[in-house]
mmCIF file of C-alpha atoms in Angstrom:
data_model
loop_
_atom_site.group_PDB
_atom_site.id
_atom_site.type_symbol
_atom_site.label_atom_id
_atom_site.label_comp_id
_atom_site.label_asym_id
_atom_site.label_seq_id
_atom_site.Cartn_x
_atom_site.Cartn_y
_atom_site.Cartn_z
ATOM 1 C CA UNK A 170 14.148 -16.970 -7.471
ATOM 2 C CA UNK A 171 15.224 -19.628 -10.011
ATOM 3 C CA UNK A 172 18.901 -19.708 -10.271
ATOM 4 C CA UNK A 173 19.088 -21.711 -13.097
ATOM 5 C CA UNK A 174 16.325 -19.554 -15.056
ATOM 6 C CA UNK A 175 17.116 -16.271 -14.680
ATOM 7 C CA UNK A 176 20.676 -14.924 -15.688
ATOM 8 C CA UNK A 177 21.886 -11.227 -15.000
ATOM 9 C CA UNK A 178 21.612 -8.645 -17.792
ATOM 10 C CA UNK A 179 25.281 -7.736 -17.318
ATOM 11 C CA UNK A 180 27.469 -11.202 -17.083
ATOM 12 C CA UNK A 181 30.000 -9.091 -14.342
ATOM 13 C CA UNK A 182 26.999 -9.054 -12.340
ATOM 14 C CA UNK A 183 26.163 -12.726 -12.394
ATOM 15 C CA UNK A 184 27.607 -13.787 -8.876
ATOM 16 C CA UNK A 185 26.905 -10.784 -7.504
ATOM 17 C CA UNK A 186 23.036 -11.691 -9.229
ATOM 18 C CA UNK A 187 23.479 -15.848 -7.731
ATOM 19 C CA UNK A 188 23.659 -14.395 -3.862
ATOM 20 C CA UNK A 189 21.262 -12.097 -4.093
ATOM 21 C CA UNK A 190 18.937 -14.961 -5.394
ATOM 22 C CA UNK A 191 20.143 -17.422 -2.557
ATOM 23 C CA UNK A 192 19.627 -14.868 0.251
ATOM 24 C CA UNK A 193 15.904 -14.448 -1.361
ATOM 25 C CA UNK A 194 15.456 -17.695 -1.439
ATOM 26 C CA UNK A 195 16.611 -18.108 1.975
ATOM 27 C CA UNK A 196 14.169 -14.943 3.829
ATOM 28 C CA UNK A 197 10.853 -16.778 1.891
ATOM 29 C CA UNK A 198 11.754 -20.082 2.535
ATOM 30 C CA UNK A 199 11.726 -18.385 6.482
ATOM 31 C CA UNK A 200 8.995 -16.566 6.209
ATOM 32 C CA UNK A 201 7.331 -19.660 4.730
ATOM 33 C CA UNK A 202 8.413 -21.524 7.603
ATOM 34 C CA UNK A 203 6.562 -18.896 9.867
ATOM 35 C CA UNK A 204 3.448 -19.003 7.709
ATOM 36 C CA UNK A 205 3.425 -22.921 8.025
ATOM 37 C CA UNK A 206 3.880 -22.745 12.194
ATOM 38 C CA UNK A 207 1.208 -19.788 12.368
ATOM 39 C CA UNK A 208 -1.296 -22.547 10.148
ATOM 40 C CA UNK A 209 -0.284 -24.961 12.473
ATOM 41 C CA UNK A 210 -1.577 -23.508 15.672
ATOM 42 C CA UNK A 211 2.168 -21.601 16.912
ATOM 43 C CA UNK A 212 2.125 -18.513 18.677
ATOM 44 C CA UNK A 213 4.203 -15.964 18.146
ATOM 45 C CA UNK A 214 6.587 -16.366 20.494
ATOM 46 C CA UNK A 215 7.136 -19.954 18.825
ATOM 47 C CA UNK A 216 6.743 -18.779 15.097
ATOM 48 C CA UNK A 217 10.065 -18.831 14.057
ATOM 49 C CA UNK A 218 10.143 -14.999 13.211
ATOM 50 C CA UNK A 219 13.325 -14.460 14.597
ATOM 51 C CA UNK A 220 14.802 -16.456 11.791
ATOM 52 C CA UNK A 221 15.344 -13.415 9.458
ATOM 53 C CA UNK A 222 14.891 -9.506 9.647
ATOM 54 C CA UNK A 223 12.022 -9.722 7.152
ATOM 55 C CA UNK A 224 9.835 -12.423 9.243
ATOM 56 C CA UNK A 225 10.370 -9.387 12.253
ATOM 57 C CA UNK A 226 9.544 -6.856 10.106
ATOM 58 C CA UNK A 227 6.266 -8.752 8.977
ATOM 59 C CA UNK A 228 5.787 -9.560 12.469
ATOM 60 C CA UNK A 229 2.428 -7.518 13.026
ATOM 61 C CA UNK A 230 1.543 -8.675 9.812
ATOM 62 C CA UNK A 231 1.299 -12.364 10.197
ATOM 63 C CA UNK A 232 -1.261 -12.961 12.524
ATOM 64 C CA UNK A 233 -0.874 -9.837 14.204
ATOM 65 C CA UNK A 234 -3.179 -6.363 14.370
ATOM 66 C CA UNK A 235 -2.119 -5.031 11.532
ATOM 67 C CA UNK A 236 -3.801 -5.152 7.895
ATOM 68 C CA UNK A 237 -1.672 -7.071 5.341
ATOM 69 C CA UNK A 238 -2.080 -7.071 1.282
ATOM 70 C CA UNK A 239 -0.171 -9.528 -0.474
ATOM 71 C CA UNK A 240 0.145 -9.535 -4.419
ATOM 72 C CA UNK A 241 1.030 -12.604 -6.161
ATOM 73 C CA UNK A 242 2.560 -12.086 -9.822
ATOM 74 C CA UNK A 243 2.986 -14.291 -12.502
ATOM 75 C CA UNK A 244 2.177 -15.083 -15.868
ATOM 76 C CA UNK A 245 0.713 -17.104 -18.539
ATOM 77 C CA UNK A 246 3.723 -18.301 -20.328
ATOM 78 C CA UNK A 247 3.561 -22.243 -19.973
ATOM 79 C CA UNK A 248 8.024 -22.226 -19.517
ATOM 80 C CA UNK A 249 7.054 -20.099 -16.117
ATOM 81 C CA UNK A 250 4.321 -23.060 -15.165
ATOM 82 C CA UNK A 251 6.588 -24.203 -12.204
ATOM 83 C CA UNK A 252 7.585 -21.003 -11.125
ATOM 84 C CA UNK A 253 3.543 -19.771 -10.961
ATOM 85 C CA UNK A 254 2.397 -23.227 -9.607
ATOM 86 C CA UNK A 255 4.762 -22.215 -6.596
ATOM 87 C CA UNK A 256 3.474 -18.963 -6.139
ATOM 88 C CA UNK A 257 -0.105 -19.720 -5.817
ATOM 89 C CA UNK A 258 0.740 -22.337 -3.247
ATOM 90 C CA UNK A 259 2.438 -19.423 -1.510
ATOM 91 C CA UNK A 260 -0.311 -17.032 -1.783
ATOM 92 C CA UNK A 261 -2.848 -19.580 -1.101
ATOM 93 C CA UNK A 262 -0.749 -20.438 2.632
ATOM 94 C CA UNK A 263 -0.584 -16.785 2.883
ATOM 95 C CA UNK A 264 -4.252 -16.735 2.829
ATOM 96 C CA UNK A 265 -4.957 -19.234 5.249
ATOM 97 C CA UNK A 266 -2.927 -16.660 7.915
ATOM 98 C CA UNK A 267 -5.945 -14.640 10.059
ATOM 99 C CA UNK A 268 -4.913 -11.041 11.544
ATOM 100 C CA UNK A 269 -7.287 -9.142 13.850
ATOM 101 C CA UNK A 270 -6.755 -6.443 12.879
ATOM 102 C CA UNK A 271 -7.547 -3.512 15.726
ATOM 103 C CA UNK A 272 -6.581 0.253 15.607
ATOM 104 C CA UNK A 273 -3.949 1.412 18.163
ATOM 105 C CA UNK A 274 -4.575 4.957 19.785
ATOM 106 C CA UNK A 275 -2.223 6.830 21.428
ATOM 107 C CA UNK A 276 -3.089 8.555 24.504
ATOM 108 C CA UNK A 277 -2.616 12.576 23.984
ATOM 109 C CA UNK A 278 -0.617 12.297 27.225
ATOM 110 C CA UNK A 279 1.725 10.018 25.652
ATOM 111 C CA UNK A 280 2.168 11.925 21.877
ATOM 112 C CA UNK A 281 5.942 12.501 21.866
ATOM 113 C CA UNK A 282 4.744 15.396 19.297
ATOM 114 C CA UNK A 283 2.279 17.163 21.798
ATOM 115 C CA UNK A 284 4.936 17.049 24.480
ATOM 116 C CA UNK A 285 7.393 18.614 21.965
ATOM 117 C CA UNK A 286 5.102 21.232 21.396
ATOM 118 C CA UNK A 287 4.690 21.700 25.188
ATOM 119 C CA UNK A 288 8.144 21.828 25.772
ATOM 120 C CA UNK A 289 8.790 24.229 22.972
ATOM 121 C CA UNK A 290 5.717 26.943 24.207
ATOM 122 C CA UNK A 291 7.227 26.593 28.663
ATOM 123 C CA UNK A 292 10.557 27.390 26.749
ATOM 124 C CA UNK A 293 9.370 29.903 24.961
ATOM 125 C CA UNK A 294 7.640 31.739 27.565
ATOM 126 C CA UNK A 295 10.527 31.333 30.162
ATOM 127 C CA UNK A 296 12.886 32.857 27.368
ATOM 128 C CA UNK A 297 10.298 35.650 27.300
ATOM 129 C CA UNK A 298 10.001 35.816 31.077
ATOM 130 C CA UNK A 299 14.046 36.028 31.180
ATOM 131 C CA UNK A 300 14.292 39.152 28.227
ATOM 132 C CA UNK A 301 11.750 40.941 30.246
ATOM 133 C CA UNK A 302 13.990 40.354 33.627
ATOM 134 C CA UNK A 303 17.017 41.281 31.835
ATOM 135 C CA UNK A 304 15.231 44.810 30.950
ATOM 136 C CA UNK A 305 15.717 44.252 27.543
ATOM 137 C CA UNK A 306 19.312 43.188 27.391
ATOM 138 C CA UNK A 307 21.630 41.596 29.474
ATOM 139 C CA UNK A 308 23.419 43.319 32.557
ATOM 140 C CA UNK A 309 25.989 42.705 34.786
ATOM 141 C CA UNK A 310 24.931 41.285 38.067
ATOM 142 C CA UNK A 311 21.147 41.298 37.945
ATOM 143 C CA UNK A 312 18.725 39.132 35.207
ATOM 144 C CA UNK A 313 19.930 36.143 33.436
ATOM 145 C CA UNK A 314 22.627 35.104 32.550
ATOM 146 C CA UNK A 315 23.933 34.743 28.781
ATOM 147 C CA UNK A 316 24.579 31.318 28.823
ATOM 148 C CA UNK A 317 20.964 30.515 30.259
ATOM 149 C CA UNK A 318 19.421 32.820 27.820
ATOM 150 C CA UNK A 319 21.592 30.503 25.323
ATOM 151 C CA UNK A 320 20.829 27.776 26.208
ATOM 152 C CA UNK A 321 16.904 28.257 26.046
ATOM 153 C CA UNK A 322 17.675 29.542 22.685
ATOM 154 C CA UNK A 323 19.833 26.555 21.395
ATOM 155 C CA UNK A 324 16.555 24.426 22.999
ATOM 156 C CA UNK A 325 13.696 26.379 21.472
ATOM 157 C CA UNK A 326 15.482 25.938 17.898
ATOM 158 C CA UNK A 327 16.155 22.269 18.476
ATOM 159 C CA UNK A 328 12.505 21.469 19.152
ATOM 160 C CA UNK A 329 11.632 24.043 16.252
ATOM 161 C CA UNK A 330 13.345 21.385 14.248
ATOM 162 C CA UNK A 331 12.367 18.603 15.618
ATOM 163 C CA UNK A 332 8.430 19.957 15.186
ATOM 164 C CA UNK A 333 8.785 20.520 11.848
ATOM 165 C CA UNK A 334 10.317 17.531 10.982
ATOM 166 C CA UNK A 335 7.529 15.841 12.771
ATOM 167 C CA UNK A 336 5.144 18.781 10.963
ATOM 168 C CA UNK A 337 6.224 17.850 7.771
ATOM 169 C CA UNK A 338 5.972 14.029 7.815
ATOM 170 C CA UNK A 339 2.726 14.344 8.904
ATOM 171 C CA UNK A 340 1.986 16.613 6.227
ATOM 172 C CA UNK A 341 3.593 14.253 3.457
ATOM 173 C CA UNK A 342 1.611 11.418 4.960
ATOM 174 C CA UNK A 343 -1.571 13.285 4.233
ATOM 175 C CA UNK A 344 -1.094 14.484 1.120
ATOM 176 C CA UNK A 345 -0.175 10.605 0.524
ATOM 177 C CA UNK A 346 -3.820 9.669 1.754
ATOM 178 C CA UNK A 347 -5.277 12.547 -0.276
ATOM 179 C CA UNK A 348 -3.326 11.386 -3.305
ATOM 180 C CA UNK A 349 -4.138 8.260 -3.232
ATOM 181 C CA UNK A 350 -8.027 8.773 -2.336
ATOM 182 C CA UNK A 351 -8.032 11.344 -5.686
ATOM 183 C CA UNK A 352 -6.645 8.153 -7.338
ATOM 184 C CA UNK A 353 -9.212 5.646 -6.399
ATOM 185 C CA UNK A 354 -11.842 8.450 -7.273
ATOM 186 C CA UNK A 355 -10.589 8.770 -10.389
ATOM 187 C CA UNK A 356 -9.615 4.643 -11.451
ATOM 188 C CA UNK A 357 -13.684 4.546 -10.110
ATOM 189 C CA UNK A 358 -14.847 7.193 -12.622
ATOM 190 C CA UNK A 359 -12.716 5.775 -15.276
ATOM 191 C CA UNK A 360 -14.064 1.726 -14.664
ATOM 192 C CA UNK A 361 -17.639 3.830 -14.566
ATOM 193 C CA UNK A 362 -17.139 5.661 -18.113
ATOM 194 C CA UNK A 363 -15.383 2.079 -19.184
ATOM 195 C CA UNK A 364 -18.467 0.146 -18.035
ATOM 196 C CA UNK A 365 -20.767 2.818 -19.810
ATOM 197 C CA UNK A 366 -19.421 2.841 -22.546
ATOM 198 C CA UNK A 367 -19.156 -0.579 -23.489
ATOM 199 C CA UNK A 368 -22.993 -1.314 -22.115
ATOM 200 C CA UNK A 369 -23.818 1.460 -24.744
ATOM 201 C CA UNK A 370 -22.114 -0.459 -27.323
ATOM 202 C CA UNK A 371 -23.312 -3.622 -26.698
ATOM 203 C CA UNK A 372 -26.645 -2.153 -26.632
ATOM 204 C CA UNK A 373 -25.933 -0.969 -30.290
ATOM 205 C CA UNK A 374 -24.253 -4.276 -31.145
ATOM 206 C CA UNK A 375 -27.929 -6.190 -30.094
ATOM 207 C CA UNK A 376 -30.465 -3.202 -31.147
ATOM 208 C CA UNK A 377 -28.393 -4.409 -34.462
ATOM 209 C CA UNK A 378 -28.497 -8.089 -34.435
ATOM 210 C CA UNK A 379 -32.097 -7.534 -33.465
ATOM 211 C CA UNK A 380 -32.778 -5.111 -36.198
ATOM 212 C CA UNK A 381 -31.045 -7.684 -39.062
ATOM 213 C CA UNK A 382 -32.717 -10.699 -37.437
ATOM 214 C CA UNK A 383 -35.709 -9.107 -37.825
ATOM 215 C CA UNK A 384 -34.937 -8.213 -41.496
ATOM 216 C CA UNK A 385 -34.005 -12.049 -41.818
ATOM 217 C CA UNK A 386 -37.291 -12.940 -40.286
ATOM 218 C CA UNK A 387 -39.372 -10.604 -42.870
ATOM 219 C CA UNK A 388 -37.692 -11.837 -45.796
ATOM 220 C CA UNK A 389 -38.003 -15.591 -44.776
ATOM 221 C CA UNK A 390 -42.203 -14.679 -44.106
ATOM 222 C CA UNK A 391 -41.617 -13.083 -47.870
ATOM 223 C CA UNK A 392 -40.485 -15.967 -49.462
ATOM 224 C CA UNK A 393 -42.595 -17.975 -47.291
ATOM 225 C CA UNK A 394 -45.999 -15.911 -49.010
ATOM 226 C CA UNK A 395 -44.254 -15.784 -52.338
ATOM 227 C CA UNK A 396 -43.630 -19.935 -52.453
ATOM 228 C CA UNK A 397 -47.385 -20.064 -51.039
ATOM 229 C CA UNK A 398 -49.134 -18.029 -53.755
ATOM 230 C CA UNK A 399 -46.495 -19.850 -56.634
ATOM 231 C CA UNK A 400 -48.146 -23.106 -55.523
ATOM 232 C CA UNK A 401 -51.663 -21.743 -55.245
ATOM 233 C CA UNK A 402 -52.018 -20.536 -58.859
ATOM 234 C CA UNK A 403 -50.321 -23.589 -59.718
#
C-alpha cells in the first residue's frame, strides 16, 4: 500500500487512511517474511507465523493441508509499474510455497452435531418416559418432579437450537456449493457459445477472403489470357 500514491477520497479520513496502510504494510511484509523462511527450508514451528494474526490465520495455508488460491491484481498503466513489479515478485514467492494438501475426516463418534442429535432424541425419550410416569400430569408425591420435567424441557429446546443452527449452516454451505457449481456450469456454457460463435465467424471471415482471393485469382488468369491473345494477333 503506497502511502505516498494513494490519498483518501475524503481528506478527514486521511490519517485514519495512513494507519490503515502502515498496518497493511506491516501483516504482508510478515507474511512475506513467513513465505521467505517456508522457501528456505523452516518448519512451521520456526516460520515466523506468530508474527501477526493473519500469518496464523493462513497457517494451514502456507505449507500446510489445506488448498490455497492466491489472486494477484494489477494493471497496465505504466505510473503503477513499481507497484505491479512488486506484486508479481510476491505472487511468484507465493508460488514457490508447496501444500499437501489431504482431506481431514471426522470420525462419526467424534461429530459434535451427531452427539447433539443423540443427546436431543435420550432427552426426548426420558421427557416422554417421565409424562407417561406422571400419568399425564404432574402429582403430588409420586412421578417427576416439575423442576426435572423443566429442566429436560429447557435442555431439549437448547439443543433444538443449537441443531438448527448447526442445520442451517450446513444448509447455507450447500446451497453455496450448489450455487457456485450452477455458476461454473453456466461461465462453461457461456465460454462454449463464446468460442462457437467466434469459430463460426472466423469461418465466414476466411470462406470470404477465400472466396475474393479466388475472384482476384480469376481476374488476374483474365487479364493474363486477354494480354496473351492482344500480343498474339499482334
Amino acid at each position: 500500500e503506497s502511502l505516498r500514491r494513494v490519498a483518501a477520497a475524503d481528506e478527514s479520513q486521511e490519517e485514519l487512511r495512513r494507519k490503515q496502510a502502515i498496518g497493511i504494510n506491516r501483516v504482508l511484509t510478515s507474511l512475506g517474511v513467513v513465505v521467505n523462511n517456508l522457501n528456505a527450508g523452516f518448519d512451521g514451528g520456526s516460520a515466523g507465523f506468530r508474527s501477526s494474526a493473519l500469518t496464523m490465520l493462513l497457517k494451514d495455508c502456507l505449507g500446510g493441508r489445506a488448498r490455497a488460491l492466491l489472486i494477484a491484481t494489477m494493471g497496465p498503466e505504466v505510473e503503477w509499474a513499481s507497484e505491479t513489479f512488486t506484486t508479481l515478485s510476491f505472487a511468484q514467492q507465493m508460488m514457490q510455497v508447496r501444500n499437501l494438501e489431504q482431506a481431514t475426516y471426522v470420525d462419526s463418534s467424534n461429530s459434535t452435531l451427531l452427539q447433539l442429535q443423540e443427546r436431543q432424541s435420550q432427552c426426548m425419550q426420558a421427557l416422554e418416559e417421565r409424562r407417561q410416569a406422571a400419568g399425564g400430569g404432574v402429582g403430588a408425591g409420586h412421578g417427576p418432579s416439575g423442576e426435572e420435567l423443566q429442566r429436560l424441557q429447557s435442555e431439549v429446546a437448547d439443543l433444538g437450537r443449537r441443531l438448527l443452527t448447526r442445520d442451517s449452516a450446513a444448509e447455507a454451505l450447500e446451497q453455496m456449493h450448489e450455487e457456485r457449481r450452477r455458476k461454473i456450469e453456466e461461465l462453461r456454457d457461456e465460454v462454449t457459445r463464446t468460442m462457437a460463435q467466434e469459430f463460426a465467424a472466423l469461418q465466414e471471415q476466411s470462406r470470404r477472403d477465400l472466396a475474393g482471393l479466388k475472384e482476384v485469382i480469376e481476374a488476374k488468369a483474365r487479364e493474363g489470357r486477354d494480354l496473351a491473345a492482344q500480343a498474339h494477333r499482334d
